[in-house]
Coordinates of C-alpha atoms in Angstrom, one line a residue:
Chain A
X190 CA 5.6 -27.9 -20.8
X191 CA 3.2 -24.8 -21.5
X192 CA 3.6 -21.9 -19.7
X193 CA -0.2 -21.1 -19.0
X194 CA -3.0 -23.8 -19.4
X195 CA -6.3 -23.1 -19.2
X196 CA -8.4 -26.5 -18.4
X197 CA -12.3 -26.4 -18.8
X198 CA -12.2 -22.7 -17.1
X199 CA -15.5 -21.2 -15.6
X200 CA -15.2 -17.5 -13.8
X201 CA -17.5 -14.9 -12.7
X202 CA -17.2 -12.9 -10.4
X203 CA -19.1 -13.1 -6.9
X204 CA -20.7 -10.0 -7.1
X205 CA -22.2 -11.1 -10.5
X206 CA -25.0 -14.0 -11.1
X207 CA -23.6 -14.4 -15.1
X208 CA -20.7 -16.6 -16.3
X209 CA -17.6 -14.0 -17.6
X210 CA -16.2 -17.4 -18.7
X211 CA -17.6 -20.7 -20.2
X212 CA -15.2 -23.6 -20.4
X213 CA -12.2 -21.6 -21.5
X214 CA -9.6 -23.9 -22.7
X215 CA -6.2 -23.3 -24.5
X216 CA -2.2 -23.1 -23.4
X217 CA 1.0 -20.5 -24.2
X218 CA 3.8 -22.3 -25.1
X219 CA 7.7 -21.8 -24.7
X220 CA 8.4 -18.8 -27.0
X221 CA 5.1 -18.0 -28.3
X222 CA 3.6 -14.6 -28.7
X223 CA 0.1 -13.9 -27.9
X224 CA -2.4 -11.8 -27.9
X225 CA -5.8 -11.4 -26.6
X226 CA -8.4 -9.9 -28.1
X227 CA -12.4 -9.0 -27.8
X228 CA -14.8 -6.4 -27.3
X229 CA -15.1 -4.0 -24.1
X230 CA -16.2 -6.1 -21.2
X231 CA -15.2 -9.7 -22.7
X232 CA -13.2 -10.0 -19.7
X233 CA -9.3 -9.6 -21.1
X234 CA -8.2 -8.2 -18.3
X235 CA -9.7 -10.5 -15.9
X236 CA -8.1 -13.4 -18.5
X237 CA -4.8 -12.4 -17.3
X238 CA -5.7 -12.0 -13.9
X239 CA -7.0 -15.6 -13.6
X240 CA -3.3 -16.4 -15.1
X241 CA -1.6 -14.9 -12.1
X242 CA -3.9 -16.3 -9.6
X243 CA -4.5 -13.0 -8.5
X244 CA -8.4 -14.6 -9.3
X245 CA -9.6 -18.0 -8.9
X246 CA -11.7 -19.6 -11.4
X247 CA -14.8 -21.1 -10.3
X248 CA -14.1 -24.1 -11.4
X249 CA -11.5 -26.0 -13.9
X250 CA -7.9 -25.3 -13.5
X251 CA -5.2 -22.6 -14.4
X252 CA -1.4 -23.8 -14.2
X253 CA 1.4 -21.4 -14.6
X254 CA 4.8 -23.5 -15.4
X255 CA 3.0 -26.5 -14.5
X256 CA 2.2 -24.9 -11.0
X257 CA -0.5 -22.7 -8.9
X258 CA -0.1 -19.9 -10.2
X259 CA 0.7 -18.1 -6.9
X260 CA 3.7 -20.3 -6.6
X261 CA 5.2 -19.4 -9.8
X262 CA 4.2 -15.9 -10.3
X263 CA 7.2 -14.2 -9.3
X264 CA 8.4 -15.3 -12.5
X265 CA 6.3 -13.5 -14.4
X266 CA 6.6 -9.9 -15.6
X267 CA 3.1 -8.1 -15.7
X268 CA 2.1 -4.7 -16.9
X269 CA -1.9 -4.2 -15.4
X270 CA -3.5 -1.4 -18.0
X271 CA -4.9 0.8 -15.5
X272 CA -2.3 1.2 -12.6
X273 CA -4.6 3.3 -9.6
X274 CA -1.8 4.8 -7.2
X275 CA -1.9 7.6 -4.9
X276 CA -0.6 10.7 -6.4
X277 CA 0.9 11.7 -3.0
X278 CA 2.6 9.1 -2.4
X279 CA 6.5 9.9 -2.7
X280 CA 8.1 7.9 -4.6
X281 CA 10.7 8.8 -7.3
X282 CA 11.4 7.1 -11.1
X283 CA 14.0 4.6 -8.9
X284 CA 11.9 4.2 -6.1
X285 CA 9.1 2.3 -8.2
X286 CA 11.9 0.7 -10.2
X287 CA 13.7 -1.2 -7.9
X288 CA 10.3 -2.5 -6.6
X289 CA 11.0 -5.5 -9.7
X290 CA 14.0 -6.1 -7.5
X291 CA 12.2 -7.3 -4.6
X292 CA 11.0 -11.2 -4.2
X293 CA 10.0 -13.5 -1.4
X294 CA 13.6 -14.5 -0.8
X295 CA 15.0 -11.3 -0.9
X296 CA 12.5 -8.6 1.2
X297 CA 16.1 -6.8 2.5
X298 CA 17.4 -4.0 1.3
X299 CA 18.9 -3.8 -2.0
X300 CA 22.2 -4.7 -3.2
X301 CA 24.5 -3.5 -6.0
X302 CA 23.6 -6.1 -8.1
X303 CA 20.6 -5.0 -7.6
X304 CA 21.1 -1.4 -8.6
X305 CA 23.1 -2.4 -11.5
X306 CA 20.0 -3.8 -12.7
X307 CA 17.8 -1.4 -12.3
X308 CA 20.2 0.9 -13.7
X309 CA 20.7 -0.6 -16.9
X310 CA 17.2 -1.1 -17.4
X311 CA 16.5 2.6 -16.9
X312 CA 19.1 3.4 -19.5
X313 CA 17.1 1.3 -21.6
X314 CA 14.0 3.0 -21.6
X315 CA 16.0 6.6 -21.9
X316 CA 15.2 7.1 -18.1
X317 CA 18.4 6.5 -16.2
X318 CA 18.9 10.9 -16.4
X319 CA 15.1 11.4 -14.6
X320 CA 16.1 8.5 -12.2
X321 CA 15.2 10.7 -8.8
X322 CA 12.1 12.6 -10.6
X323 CA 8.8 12.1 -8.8
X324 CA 6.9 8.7 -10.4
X325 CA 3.8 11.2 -9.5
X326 CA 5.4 14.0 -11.9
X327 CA 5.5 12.2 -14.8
X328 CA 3.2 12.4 -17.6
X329 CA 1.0 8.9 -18.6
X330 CA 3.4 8.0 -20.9
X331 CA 6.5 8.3 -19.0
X332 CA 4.9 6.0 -16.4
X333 CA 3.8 3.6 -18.3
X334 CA 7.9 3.6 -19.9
X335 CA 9.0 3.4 -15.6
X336 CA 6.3 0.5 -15.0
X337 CA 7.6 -1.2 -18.3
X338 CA 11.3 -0.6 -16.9
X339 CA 10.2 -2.0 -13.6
X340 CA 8.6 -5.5 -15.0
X341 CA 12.1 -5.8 -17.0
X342 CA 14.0 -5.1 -13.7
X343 CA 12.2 -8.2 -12.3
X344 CA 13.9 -10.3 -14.9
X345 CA 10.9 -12.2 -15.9
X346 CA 10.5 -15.4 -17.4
X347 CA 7.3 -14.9 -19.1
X348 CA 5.6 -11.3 -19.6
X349 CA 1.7 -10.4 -19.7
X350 CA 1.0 -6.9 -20.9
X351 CA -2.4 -5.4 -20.4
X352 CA -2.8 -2.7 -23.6
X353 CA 1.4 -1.7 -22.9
X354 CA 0.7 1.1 -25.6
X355 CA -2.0 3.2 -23.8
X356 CA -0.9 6.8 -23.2
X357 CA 2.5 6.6 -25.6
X358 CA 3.6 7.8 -28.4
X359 CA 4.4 6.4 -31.5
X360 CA 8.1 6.8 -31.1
X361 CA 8.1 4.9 -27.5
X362 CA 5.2 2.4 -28.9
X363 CA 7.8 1.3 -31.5
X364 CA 10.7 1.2 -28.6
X365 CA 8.2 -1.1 -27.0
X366 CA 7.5 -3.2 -29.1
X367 CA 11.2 -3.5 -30.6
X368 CA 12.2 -4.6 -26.3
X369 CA 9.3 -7.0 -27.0
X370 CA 10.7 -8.8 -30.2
X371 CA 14.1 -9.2 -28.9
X372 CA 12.6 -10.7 -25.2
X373 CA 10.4 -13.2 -27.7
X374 CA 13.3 -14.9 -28.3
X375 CA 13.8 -15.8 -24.9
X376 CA 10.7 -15.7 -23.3
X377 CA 6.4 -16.1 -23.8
X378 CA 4.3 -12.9 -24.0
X379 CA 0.8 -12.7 -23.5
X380 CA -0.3 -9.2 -24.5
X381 CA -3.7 -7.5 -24.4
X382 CA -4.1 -4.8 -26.9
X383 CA -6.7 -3.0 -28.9
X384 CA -4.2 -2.4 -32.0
X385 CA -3.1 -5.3 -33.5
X386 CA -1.3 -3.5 -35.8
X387 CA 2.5 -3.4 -34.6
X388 CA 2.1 -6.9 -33.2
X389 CA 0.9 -8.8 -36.1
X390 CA 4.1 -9.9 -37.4
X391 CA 5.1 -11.1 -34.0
X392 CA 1.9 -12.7 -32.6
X393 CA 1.2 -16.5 -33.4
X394 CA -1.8 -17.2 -31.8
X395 CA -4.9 -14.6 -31.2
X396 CA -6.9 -15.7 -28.2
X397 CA -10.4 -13.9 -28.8
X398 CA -12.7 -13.6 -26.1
X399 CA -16.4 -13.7 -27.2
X400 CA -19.8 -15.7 -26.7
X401 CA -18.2 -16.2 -23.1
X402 CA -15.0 -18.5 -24.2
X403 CA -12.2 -18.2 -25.7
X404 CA -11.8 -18.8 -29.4
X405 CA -8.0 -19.5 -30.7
X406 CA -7.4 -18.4 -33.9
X407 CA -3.8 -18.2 -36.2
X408 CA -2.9 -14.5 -37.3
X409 CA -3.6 -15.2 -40.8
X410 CA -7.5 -15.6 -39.8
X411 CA -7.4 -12.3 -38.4
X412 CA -9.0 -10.0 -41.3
X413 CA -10.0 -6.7 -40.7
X414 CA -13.6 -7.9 -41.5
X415 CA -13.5 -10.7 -38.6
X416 CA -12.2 -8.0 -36.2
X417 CA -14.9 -5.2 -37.3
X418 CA -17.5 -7.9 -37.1
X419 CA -16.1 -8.7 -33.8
X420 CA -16.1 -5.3 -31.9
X421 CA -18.5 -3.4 -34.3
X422 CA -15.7 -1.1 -35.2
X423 CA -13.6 -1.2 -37.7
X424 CA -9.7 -1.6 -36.5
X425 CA -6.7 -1.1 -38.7
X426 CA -4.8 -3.9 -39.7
X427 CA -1.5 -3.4 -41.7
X428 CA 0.6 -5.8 -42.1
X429 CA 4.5 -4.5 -41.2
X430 CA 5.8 -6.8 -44.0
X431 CA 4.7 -5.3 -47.1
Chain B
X96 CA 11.2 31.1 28.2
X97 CA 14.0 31.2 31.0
X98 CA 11.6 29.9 33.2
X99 CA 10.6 27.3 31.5
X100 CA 14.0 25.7 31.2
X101 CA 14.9 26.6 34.5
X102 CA 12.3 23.8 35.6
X103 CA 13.4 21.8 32.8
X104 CA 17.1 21.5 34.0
X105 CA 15.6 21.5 37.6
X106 CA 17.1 18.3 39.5
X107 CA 14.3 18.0 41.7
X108 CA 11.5 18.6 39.5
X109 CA 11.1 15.4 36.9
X110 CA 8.3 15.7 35.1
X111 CA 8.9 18.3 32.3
X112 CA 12.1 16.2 32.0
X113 CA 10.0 13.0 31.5
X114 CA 7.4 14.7 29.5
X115 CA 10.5 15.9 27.3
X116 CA 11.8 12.9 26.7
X117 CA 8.8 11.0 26.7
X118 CA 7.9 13.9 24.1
X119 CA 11.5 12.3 22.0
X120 CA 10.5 9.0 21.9
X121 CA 7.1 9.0 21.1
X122 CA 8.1 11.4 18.2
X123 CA 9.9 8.7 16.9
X124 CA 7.1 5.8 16.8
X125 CA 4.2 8.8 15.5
X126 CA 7.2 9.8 13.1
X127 CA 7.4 6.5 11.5
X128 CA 4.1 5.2 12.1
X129 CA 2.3 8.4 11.3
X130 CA 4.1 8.1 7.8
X131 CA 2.9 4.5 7.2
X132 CA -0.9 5.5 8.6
X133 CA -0.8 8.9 5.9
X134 CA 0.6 7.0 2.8
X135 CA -2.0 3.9 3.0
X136 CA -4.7 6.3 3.9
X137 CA -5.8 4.4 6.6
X138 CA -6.6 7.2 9.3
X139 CA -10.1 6.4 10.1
X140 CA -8.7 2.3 10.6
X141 CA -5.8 4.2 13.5
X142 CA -9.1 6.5 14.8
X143 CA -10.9 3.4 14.8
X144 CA -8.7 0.8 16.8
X145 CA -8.0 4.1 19.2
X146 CA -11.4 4.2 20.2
X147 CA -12.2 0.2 21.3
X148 CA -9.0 1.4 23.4
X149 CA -11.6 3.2 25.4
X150 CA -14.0 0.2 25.1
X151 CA -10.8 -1.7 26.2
X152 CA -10.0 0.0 29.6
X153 CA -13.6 0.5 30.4
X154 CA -13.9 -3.4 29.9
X155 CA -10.6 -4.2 32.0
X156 CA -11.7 -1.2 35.2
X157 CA -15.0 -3.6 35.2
X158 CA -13.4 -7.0 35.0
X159 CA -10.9 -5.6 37.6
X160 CA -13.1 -3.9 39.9
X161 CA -16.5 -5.0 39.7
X162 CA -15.9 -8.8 38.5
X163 CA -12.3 -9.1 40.7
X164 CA -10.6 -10.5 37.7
X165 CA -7.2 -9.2 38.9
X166 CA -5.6 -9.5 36.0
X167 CA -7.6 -8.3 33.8
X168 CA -5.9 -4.5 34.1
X169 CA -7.6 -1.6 32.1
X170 CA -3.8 -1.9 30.5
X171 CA -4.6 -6.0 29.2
X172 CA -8.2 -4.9 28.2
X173 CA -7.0 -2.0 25.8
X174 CA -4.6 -4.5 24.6
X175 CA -6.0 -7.1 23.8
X176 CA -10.0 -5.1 22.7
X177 CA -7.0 -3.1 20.4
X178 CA -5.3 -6.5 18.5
X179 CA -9.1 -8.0 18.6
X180 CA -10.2 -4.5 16.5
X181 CA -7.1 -4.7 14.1
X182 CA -8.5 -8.4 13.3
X183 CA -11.5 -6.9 12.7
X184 CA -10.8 -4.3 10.9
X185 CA -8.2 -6.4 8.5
X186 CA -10.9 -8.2 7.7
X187 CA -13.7 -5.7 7.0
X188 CA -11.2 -4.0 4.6
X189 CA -10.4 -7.1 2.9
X190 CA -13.8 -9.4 2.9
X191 CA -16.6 -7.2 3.8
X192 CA -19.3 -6.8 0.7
X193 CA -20.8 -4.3 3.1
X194 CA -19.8 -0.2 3.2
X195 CA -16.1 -0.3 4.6
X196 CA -16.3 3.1 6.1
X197 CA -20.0 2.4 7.3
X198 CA -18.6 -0.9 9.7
X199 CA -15.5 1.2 10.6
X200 CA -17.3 3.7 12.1
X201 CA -19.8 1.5 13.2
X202 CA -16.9 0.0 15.4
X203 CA -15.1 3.3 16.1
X204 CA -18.7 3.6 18.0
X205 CA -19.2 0.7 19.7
X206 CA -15.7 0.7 21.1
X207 CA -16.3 4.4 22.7
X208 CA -19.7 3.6 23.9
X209 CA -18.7 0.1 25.2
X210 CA -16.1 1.8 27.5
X211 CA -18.2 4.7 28.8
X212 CA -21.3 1.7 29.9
X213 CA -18.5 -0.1 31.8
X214 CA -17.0 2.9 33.3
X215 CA -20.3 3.8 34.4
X216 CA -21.1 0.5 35.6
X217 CA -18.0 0.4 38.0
X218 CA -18.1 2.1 41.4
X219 CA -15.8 5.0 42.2
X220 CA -15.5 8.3 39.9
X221 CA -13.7 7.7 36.7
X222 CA -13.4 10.6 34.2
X223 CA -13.4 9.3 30.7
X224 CA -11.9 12.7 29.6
X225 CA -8.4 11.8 31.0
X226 CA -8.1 8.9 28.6
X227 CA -9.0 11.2 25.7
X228 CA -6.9 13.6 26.4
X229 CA -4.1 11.8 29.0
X230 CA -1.7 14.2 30.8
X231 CA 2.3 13.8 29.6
X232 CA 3.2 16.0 32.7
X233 CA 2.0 12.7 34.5
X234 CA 3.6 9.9 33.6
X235 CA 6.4 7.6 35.0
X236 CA 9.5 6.1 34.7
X237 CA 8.0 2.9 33.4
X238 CA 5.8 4.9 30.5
X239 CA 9.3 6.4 29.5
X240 CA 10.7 2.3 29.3
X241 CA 7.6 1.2 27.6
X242 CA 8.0 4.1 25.2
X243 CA 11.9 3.6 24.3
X244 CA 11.4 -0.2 23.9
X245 CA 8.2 0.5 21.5
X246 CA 10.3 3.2 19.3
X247 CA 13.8 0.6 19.4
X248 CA 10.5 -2.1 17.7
X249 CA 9.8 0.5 15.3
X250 CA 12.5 1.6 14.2
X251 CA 13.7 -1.9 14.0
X252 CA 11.1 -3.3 12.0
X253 CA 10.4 -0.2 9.6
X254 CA 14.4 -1.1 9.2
X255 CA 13.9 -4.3 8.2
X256 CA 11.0 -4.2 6.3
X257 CA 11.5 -0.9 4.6
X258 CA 11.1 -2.3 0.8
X259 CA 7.9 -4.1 1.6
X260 CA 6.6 -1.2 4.0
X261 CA 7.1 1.1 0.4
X262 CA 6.2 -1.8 -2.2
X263 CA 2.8 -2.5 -0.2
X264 CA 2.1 1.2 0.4
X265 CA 2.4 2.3 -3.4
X266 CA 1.2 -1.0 -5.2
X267 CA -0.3 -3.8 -3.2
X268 CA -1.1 -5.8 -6.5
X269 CA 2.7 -5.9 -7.7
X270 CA 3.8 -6.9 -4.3
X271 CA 1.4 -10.0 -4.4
X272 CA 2.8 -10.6 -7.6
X273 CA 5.8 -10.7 -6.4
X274 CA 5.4 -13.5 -3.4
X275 CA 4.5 -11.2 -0.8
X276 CA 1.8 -11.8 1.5
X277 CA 0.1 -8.7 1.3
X278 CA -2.4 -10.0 4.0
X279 CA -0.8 -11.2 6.4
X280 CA 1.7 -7.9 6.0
X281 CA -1.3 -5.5 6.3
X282 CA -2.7 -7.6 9.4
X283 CA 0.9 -7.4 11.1
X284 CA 1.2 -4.0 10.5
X285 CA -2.3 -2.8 11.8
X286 CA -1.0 -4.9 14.9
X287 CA 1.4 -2.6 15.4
X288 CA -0.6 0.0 15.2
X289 CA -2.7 -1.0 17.7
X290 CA 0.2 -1.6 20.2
X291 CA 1.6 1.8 19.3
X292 CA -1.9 3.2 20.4
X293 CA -2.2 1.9 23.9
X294 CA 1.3 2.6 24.3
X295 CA 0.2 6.1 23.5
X296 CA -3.3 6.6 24.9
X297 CA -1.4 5.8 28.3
X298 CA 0.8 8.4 28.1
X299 CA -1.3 11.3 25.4
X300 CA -4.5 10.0 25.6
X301 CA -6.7 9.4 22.4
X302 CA -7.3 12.5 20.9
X303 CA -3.6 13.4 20.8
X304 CA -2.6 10.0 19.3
X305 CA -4.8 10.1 16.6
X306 CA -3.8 13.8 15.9
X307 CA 0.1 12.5 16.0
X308 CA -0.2 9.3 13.8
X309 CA -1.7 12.3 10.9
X310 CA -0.6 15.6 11.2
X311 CA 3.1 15.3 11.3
X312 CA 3.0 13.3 8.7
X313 CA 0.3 15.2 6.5
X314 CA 3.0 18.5 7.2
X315 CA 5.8 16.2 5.9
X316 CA 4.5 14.9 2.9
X317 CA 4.3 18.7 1.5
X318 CA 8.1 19.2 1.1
X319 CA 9.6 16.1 1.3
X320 CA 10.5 13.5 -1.4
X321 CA 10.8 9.7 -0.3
X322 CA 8.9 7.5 2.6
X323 CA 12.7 7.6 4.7
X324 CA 12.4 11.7 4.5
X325 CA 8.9 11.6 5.5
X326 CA 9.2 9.4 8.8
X327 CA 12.3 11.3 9.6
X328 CA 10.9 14.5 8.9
X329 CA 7.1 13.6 10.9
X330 CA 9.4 12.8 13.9
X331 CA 11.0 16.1 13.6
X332 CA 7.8 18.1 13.6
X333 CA 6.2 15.9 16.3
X334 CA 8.9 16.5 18.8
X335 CA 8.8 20.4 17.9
X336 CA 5.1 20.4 18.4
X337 CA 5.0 18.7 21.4
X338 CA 7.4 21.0 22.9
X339 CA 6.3 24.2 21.6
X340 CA 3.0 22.8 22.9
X341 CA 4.2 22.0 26.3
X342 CA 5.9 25.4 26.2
X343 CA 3.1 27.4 25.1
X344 CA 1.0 25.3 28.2
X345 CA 3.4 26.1 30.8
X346 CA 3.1 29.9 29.8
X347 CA -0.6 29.7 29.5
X348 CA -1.7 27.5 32.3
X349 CA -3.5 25.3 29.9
X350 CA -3.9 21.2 29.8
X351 CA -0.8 20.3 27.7
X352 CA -2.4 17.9 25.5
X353 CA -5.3 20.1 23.9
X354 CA -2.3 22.8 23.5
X355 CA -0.5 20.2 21.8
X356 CA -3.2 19.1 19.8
X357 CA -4.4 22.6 18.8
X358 CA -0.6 24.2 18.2
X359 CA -0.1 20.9 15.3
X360 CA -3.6 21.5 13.9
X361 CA -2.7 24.9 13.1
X362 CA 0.6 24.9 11.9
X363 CA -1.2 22.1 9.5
X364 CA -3.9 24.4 8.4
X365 CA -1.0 27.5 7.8
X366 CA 1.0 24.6 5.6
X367 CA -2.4 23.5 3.7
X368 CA -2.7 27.6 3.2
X369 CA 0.8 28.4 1.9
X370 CA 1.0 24.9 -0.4
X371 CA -2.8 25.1 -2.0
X372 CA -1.6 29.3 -2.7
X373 CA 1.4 27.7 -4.5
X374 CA -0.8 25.5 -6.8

């Protein structure tokens, strides 16, 4: 069973008269890593959003684990790229944390499982010692490190990342994308990002996004020529193994 | 001072003790309520649903009065006008391709005016002023039981539902994700904000509850660090301010409400002073 399928998928939005999507068609399976690609404006973002049913497409189907997607999306860990949240609003590195904790079943309060969890997830991304620091404190990178410790927290089954790199450095880009690796061995990751750089020798399918569909290409296809041609700017692409 | 809690322990004189505790309870629900209003930023959806209360009780002295429709109190108009503008204004925040703000107000208007026509259309003198402002000295024993049973609600629920209350409030998008209904959740909630109102407006009139639901909590949110702290902390100032207001009314021979009002919007403005010198 795939993960995601995309069947004959048409979107736009309802505020626009032109297609974002034209018969968009492919499937994630078990274990694969991929990433999305395309130009500003190619719609990646709304690609994964369409996956989560947080959108609908206008017509064809989107199944997540065989399902509506809003019936199986609390299996899925997701990391949005720009994450709009009110700067008052108190609430400390734990706080946000042990939001991954909460599901449908289990709106209560918390347990010490639950903690425990959360905990040892922290620890993980060298934050367990800022645990009670103010989420709204915290530089760009340091939140994006407690909303990546928060989608592990939730103990996904399948992971989209939206551009997971934006705002960190290279030492944390490389803890990232180490975490990353080791979950790709148990789960599928669907990640958005600009540099294909550090995921090349992971990724196994590119899903590019232009002309309005979606165009599925192997990694090896992926030359730096394709991609400059592509996005009219020339991207770096090093391969890790040599 | 002495005075003042001379009539306060006075056996024979109730209604500084009623206002008190009224005061205590009513702290609690503007505490917790306030907190939940000031972290969503919905202020102008409370000042909104506040105002069809007016449209409310204007609609249930006419029914009443003019139309002999018993039942239908000024108490069962502002109720149910209230729920019928937290519908609305659920679903102009979640569906409406027009200006948000623009229809909000746009109601906030229609409720007021609504209420003054049908005051003004049903015999006898009515002064709209007393439900802006209400009178605490003035109310009774069943205000005080309607107030306690409200706060027990509150307390209950904001117990309950604390994780989703914070989830919701910092991240709507995650909590869909996670198989909350985000919808239905906002829609209860704003219910209860209604409710909470007419509760209120019966006992502090208008003015003073949309003052309560913000200031408190605006005050609290400078110096504390978690939504818990905040409620706790927005009950704590509320009850101060509404007895230092009903103090400084007693001494001053002015309408407790306004005093109220004006004492919290100041010590608000001194706490915007002394935190924006700090930045």
């Amino acid at each position: 069973m795939s993960v995601v399928e995309f069947k004959n998928v048409h979107f736009s939005y309802s505020n626009s008269d032109t297609e974002l999507f034209r018969d968009v068609n492919f499937s994630v399976d078990e274990n694969e890593f991929v990433s999305v690609i395309g130009p500003n404006a190619t719609g990646k973002s709304t690609l994964l959003k369409l996956m989560l049913g947080l959108l609908k497409p206008t017509s064809g189907t989107v199944t997540l684990f065989g399902k509506k997607p809003e019936k199986t999306r609390a299996m899925v860990g997701y990391m949005p790229q720009n994450f709009n949240f009110d700067p008052l609003y108190p609430m400390s590195i734990l706080d946000v944390t042990l939001m991954g904790r909460l599901t449908k079943d289990h709106m209560g309060h918390f347990e010490l499982s639950d903690y425990k969890v959360v905990f040892e997830t922290l620890a993980e991304m060298d934050l367990l010692d800022e645990k009670d620091r103010q989420f709204s404190d915290l530089s760009g990178g340091q939140r994006q490190r407690v909303l990546l410790a928060r989608t592990l927290a939730s103990k996904p089954e399948f992971l989209i990342f939206d551009e997971p790199t934006n705002n960190v450095d290279v030492l944390i880009e490389g803890r990232i994308f180490e975490i990353l690796k080791n979950l790709n061995n148990k789960m599928a990751i669907v990640i958005v990002s600009h540099d294909l750089n550090f995921v090349h020798d992971m990724v196994g399918k590119v899903v590019c996004l232009h002309d309005r569909t979606a165009h599925i290409h192997s990694t090896e296809k992926i030359t730096s020529d394709f991609l400059k041609e592509l996005h009219e700017r020339h991207y770096r692409l090093i391969r890790h193994d040599h | 001072m002495i005075e003042f809690f001379e009539v306060f322990l006075n056996s024979d004189i109730v209604f500084l003790r009623y206002a008190v505790v009224a005061a205590f309870f009513s702290s609690v629900i503007f505490g917790f309520m306030g907190t939940y209003v000031v972290t969503r930023r919905i202020s102008y959806l409370a000042g909104s649903i506040s105002h069809t209360v007016l449209g409310g009780i204007g609609l249930g002295l006419y029914l009443s009065r003019v139309k002999n429709i018993s039942w239908f109190t000024p108490m069962v108009g502002a109720f149910l006008v209230s729920i019928f503008a937290a519908f609305i204004v659920n679903w102009v925040s979640t569906h409406s391709k027009e200006r948000e703000d623009t229809i909000i107000g746009t109601i906030w208007a229609f409720g007021m005016g609504g209420g003054l026509l049908f005051i003004a259309k049903t015999p006898g003198h009515m002064d709209p002023m007393s439900y802006l402002f209400g009178n605490i000295l003035m109310i009774s024993y069943i205000d005080l039981w309607a107030v306690l049973i409200l706060s027990i609600i509150v307390l209950f629920i904001f117990f309950v539902f604390y994780n989703i209350i914070i989830c919701v409030g910092f991240d709507e998008e995650f909590a869909r994700l996670r198989g909350i209904n985000t919808r239905l959740f906002n829609l209860l909630m704003l219910c209860l904000i209604a409710v909470s109102i007419v509760t209120m407006v019966r006992i502090v009139g208008i003015i003073l509850v949309i003052a309560m639901l913000t200031i408190p909590a605006a005050i609290s949110q400078k110096f504390t660090r978690n939504f818990r702290q905040m409620a706790v902390c927005a009950s704590a100032v509320s009850f101060v301010s509404f007895v230092v207001g009903l103090y400084l009314s007693y001494i001053t021979d002015l309408p407790s409400s306004a005093t109220i009002v004006t004492f919290v919007a100041v010590v608000y403005f001194v706490f915007l002073g002394v935190f924006s010198k700090k930045v």
